[in-house]
Amino acid sequence: MHLSSISPEELYSSKGRQFEHILEAPLSLRPKTSSGPMSYLNKGQFYPITLRQKGGAPAQHNHTIRSVVMLVFGEEKVCDDQLKHWRFWQSRQHTIKQRCLDIADYKESFNTISNMEEIAYNAISFTWDSRSEARIFISVNCLSTDFSPQKGVRGLPLNLQIDSYVCGSHGDLLVHRAAGQVKVFCDKGAERKIRDEERKQTRRRLKGLDGAPAGTSTSEQERRSVGYLDITVFKSVSDLESQPVLFIPESQICALQRNVGLSGEDVESSGQRRPLCNGEQQIDPNPAKRLRQSEPHRVLLYVRREEEEVFDALMLKTATLSSLLEAVNEKYDIPLDRFGKVYKRCKKGILLNMDDNVIQRYSNEDTFQMDLEDVGGRVVLTLTEI
């Protein structure tokens, strides 16, 4: 069935459709009862989310779903306050291009999703077929404590929210909304927080303060073996009327006006809107893309070691070998003077000496397995295409 053939009646009959979204990330052992489960994330690390339909939809329903994954504030209700927090965070970043939320668009995701768009700095839209599972990998690039100049603050609660729409010629219909609370740490802080909670829980058991027999304990490793810590099911939200806040820095809009010669009224009429407190589809993700064309060619690469399951992001400030080594130095703390040879292994198995010409041919968000080998006191870096 084509999207354009869906009638309003069929669209509105889709309102009962339910979806399940599962985040694979460490789960707090001591969440607040009123707030529900809380996932602990490391800043910049990618985590998988699985999307699927519960129960299946009748045959006459369209199976193409547009989902929007957003990073929003958990307790902030006023649009201006939320935008104020985002602007403060963005003002402290090294580059205006730094996004709050990223998605890894390598092949594992592209096998199940399509039409991916960065509709805002904190929101990503894509389509998927509800007859099968979709799997995406997201990373959050801001800490929960990044929204205040004061040190030692508790930090604002953040939610990952997923809105799912059925699309048709009569417009999009929001049929499901779900959210999960997250707390973001730096430098592997999520794992440290889990270990700290495990120690506290063990001490409470030994004292018999949590209702369990004194002396009993369940280790973190045992909990992980049964999936206790690693899976969070997003909670369905009944409120489908409230509009989420989508953040696009004002400087991006101003730069667009200068580049294409539009006045403020022209920007509004052409659909290039200022940051909005709603999910209107007229928001155009292209301003950032247009601005990129006039800036130095930056390259974002996703790399992981052979034994690792998640990817790290390497931002190359310029498409050069020296910029690649600087990015590896920043991420893995390897002194620049220790690097020896740098190789690229193609999918065909060909081993190449890495140079500026090779790196300039990389596309944004290409993925590699990274090997670091110590040879005679020098670190040999090999990137293998995935």
GROMACS .gro file of C-alpha atoms in nm, residues 30-38 74-75 181 235:
model
   13
   30ARG     CA    1   1.877   0.234   4.253
   31PRO     CA    2   1.644   0.438   4.030
   32LYS     CA    3   1.398   0.684   4.178
   33THR     CA    4   1.062   0.512   4.205
   34SER     CA    5   0.870   0.811   4.070
   35SER     CA    6   1.093   0.853   3.766
   36GLY     CA    7   1.117   0.490   3.660
   37PRO     CA    8   1.432   0.315   3.536
   38MET     CA    9   1.739   0.521   3.449
   74GLY     CA   10   1.304   1.528   3.164
   75GLU     CA   11   1.145   1.787   3.393
  181GLN     CA   12   1.548   0.856   3.139
  235LYS     CA   13   0.801   0.369   2.885
   0.00000   0.00000   0.00000
